[in-house]
XYZ file of N, CA, C and O in Angstrom:
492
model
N 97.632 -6.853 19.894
C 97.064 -7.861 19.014
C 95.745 -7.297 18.468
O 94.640 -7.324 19.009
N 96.147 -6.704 17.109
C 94.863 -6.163 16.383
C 93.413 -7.363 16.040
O 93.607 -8.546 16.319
N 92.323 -7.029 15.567
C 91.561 -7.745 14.919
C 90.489 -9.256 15.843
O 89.999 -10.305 15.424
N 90.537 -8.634 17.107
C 89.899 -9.424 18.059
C 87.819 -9.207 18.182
O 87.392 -8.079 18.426
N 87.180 -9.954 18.055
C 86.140 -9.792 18.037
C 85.220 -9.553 19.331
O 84.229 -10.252 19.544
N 85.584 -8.616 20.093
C 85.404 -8.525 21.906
C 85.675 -9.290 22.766
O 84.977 -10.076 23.405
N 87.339 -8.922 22.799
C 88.066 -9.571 23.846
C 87.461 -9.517 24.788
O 86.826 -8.467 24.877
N 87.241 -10.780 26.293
C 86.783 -10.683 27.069
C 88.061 -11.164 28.378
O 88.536 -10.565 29.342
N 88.204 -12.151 27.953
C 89.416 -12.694 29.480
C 90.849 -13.398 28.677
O 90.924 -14.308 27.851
N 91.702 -12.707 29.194
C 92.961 -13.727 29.151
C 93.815 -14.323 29.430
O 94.228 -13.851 30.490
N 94.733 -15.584 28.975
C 95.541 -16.205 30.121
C 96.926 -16.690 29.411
O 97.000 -17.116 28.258
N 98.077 -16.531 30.385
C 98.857 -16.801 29.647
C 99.322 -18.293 29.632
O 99.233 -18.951 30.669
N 99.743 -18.763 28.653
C 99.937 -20.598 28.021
C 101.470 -20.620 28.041
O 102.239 -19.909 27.394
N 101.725 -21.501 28.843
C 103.571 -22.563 29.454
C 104.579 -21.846 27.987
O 105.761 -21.551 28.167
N 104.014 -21.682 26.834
C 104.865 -21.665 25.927
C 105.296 -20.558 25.655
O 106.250 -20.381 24.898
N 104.537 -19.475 26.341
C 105.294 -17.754 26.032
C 104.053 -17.035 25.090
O 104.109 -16.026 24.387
N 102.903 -17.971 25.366
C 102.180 -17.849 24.360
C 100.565 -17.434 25.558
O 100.476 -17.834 26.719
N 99.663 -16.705 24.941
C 98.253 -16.320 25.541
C 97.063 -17.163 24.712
O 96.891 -17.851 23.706
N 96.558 -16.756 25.558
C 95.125 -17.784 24.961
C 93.816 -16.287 25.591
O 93.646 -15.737 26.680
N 93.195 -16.145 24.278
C 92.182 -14.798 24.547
C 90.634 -15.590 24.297
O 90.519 -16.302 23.300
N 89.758 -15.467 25.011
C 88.626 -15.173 24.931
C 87.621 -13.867 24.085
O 87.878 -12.663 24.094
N 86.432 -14.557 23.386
C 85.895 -13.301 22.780
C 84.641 -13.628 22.786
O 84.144 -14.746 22.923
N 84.074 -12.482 22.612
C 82.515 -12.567 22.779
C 81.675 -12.987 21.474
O 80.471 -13.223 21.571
N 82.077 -13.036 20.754
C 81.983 -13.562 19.773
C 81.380 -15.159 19.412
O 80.598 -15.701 18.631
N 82.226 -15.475 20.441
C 81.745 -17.024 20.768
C 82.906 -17.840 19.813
O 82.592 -18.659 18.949
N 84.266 -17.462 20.132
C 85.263 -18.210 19.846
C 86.512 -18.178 20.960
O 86.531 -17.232 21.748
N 87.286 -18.936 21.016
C 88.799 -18.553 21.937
C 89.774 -18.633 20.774
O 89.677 -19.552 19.960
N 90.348 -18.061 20.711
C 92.038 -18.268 19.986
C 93.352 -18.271 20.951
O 93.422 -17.728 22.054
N 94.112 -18.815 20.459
C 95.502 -19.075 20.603
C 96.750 -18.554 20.184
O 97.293 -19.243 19.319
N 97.533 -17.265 20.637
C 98.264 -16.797 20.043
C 99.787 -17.033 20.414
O 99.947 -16.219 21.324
N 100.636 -17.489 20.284
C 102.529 -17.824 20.543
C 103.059 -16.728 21.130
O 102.380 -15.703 21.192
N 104.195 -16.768 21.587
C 105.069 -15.715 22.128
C 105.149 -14.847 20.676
O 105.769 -13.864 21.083
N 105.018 -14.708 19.883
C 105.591 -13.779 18.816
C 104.149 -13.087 18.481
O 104.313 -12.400 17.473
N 102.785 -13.005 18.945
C 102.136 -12.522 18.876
C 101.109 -12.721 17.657
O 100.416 -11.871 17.098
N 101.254 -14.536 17.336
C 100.706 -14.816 16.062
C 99.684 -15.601 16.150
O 99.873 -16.386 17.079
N 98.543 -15.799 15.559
C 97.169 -16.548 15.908
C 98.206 -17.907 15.796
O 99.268 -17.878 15.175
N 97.689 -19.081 16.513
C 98.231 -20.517 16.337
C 97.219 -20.581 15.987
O 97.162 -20.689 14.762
N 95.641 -20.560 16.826
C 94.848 -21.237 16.344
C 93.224 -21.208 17.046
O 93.226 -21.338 18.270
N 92.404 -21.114 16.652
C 91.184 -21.023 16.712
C 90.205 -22.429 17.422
O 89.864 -23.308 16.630
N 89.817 -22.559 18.853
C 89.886 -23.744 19.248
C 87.890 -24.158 18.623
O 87.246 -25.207 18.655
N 87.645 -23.191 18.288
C 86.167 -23.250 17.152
C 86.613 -24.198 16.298
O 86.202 -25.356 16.222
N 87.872 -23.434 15.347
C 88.360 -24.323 14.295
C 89.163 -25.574 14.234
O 89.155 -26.361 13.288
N 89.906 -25.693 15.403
C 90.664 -26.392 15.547
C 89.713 -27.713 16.574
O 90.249 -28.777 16.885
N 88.536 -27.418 16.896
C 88.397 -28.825 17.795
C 86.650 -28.795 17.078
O 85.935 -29.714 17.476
N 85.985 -27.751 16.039
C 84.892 -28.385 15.860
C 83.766 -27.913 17.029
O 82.631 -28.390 17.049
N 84.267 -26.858 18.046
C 83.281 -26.709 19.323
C 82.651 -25.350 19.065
O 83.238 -24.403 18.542
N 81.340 -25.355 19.505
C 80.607 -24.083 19.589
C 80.342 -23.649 20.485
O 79.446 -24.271 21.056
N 80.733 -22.689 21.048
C 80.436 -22.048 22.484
C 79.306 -21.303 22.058
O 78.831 -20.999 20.964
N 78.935 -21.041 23.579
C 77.858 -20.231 23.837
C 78.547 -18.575 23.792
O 78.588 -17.696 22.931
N 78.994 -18.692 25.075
C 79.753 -17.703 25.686
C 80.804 -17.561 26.221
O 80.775 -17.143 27.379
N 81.946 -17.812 25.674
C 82.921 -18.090 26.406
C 83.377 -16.825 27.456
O 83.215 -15.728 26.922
N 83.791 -16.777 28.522
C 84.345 -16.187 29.449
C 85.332 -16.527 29.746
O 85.999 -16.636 28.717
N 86.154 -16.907 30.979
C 87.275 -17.190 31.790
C 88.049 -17.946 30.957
O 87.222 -18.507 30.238
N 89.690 -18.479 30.450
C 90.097 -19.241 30.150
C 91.183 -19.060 31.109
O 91.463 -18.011 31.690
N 91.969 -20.586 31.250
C 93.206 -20.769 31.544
C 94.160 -21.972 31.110
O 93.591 -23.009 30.769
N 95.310 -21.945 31.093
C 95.896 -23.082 30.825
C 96.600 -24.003 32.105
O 97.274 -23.423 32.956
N 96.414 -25.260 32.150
C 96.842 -26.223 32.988
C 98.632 -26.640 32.453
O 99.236 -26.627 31.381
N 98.973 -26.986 33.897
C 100.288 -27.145 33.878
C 100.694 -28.741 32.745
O 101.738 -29.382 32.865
N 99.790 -29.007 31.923
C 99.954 -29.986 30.841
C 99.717 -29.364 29.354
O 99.752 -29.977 28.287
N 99.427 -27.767 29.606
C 98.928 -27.440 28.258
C 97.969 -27.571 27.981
O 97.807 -27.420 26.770
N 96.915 -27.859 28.648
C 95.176 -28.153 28.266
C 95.528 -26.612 28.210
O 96.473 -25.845 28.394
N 93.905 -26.626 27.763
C 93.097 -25.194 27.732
C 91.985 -25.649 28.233
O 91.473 -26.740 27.980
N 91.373 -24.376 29.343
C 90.192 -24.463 30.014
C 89.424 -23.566 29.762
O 89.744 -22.420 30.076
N 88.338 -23.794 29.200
C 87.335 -22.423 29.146
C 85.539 -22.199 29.884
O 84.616 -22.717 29.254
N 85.294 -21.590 30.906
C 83.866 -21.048 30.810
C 83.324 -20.695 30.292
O 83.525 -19.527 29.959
N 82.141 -21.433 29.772
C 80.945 -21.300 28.933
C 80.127 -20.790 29.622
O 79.631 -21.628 30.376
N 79.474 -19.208 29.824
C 78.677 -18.314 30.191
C 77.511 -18.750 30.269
O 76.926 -19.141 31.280
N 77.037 -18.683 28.917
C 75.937 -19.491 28.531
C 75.656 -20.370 28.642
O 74.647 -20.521 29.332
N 76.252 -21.474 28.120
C 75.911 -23.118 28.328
C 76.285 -23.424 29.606
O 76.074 -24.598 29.911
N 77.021 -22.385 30.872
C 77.116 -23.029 31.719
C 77.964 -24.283 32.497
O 77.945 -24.903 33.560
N 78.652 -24.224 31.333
C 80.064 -25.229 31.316
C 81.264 -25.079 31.426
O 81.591 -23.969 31.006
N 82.036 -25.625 31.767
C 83.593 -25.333 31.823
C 84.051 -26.525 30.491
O 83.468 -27.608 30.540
N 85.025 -26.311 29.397
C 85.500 -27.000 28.912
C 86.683 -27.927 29.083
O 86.680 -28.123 30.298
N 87.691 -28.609 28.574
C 89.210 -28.779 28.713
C 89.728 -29.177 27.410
O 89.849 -30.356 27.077
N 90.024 -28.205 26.694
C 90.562 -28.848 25.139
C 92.164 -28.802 25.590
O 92.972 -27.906 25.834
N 92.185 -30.568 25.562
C 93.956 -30.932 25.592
C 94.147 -30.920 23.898
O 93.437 -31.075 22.905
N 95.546 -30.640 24.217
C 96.280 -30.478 22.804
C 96.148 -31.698 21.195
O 96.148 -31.476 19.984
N 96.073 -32.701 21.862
C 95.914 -33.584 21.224
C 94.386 -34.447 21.785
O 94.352 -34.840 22.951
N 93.296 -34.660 20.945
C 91.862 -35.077 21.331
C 91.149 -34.623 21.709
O 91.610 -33.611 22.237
N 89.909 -34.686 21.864
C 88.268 -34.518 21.620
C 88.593 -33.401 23.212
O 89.215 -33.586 24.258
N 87.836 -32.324 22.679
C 87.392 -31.496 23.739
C 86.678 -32.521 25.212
O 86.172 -33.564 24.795
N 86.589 -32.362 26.717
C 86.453 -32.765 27.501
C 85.250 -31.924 28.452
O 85.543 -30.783 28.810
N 84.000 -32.453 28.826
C 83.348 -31.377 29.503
C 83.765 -31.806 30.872
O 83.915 -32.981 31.207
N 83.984 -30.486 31.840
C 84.842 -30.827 32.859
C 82.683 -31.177 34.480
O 81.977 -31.916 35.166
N 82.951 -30.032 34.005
C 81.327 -29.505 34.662
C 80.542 -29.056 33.382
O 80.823 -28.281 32.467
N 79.228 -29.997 33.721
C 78.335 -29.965 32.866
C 77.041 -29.795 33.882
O 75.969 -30.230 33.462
N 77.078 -29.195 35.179
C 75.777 -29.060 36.241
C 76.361 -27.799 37.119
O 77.572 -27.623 37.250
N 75.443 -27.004 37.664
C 76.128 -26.818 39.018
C 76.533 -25.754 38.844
O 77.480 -25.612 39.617
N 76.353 -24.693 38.148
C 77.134 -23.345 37.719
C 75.329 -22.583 37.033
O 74.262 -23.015 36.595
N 75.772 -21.688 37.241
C 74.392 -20.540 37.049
C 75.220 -19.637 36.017
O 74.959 -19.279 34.868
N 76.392 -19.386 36.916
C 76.754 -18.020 35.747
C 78.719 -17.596 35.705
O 79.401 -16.618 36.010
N 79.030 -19.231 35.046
C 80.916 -19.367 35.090
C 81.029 -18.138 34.327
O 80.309 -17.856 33.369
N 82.223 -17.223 34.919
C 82.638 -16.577 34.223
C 84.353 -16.165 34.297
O 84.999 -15.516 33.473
N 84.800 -16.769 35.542
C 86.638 -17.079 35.458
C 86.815 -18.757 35.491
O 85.943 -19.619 35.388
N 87.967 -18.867 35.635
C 88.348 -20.647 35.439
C 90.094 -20.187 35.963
O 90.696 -19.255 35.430
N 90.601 -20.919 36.913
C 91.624 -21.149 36.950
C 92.130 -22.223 37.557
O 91.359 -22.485 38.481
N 93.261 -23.201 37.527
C 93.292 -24.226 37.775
C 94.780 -24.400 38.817
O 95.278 -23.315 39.116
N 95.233 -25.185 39.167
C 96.375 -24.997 40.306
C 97.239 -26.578 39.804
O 96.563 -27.591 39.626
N 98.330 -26.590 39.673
C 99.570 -27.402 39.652
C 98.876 -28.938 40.470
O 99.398 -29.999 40.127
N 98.020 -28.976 41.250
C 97.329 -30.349 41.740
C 96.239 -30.776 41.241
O 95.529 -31.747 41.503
N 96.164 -29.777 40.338
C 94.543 -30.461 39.570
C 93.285 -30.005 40.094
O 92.275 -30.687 39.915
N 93.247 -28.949 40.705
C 92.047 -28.493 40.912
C 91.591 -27.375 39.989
O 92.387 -26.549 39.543
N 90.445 -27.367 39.746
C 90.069 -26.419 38.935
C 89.021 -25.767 40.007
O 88.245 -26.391 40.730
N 89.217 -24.192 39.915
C 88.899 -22.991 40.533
C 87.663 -22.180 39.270
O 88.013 -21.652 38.214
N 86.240 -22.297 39.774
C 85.333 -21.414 38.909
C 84.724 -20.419 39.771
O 84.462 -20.760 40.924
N 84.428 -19.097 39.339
C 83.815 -18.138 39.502
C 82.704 -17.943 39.156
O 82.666 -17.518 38.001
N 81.065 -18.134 39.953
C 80.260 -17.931 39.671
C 79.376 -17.286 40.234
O 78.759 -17.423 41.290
N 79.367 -16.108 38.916
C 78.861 -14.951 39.643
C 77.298 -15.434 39.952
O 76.836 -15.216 41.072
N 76.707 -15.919 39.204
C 75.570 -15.996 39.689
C 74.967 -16.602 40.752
O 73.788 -16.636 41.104
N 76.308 -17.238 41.366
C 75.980 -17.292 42.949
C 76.373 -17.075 44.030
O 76.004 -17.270 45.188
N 77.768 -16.321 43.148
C 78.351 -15.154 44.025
C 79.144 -15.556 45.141
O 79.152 -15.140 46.300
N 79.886 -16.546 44.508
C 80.883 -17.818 44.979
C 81.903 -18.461 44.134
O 81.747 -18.474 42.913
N 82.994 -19.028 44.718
C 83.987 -19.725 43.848
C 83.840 -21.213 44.255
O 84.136 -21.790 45.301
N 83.250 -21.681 43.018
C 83.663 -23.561 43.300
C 84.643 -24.132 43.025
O 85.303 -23.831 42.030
N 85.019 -25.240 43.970
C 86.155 -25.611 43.371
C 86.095 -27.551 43.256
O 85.782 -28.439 44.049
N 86.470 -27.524 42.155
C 86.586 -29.224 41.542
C 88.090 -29.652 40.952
O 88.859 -28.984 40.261
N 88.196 -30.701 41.358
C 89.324 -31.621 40.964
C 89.257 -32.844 39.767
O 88.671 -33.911 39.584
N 90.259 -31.965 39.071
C 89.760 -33.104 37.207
C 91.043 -33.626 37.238
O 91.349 -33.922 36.083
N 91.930 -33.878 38.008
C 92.824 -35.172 37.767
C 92.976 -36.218 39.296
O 92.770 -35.756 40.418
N 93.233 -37.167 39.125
C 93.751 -37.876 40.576
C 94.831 -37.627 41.246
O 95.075 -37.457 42.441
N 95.667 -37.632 39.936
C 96.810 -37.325 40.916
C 97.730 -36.318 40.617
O 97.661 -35.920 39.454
N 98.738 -35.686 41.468
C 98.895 -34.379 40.740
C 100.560 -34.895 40.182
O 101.156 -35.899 40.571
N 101.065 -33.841 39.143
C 102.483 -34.161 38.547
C 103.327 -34.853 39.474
O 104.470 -35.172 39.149
């Protein structure tokens, strides 16, 4: 996948499809056929700092670490981006999440993995 503005982390999405991180301070969305879907800058209106870590949840969200701002996001497919953690992180830089709803962050800057739960109940 040519034309990436410093790829940083990637993850693959339920549909056959990846979701890339860039330093740039955007994430995109590309399908099994290797084609941009979509720009979640453009597509939800959000400005990252820094994005790092992304992953996708077993509903199709997208999750991303904000380096900078220090945040983890959750842009579901349909509606307003979601801040998951907005405290409590020095320096997110993976995100992965597990089939029960926990979300798994990596922070290096304290040189530990936290872990938080953003649904009640699981599938």
């Amino acid at each position: 996948v040519p034309n990436l503005q410093g790829p940083r982390y990637i993850s693959p999405a339920p549909n056959g499809g990846f979701v890339v991180s860039e330093e740039c301070g955007d994430v995109k969305v590309f399908t099994s056929s290797r084609k941009l879907l979509c720009s979640l800058r453009s597509k939800y209106g959000h400005w990252f700092g820094n994005p790092a870590g992304v992953c996708v949840d077993v509903e199709g969200s997208i999750l991303v670490a904000d380096e900078q701002r220090r945040t983890v996001h959750l842009f579901p497919e349909h509606g307003p981006p979601i801040c998951l953690v907005s405290t409590g992180l020095r320096k997110p830089i993976g995100v992965a999440c597990s089939s029960f709803g926990h979300l798994f962050v990596a922070d290096a800057g304290e040189n530990c993995v936290k872990v938080f739960k953003y649904r009640v109940r699981p599938p």
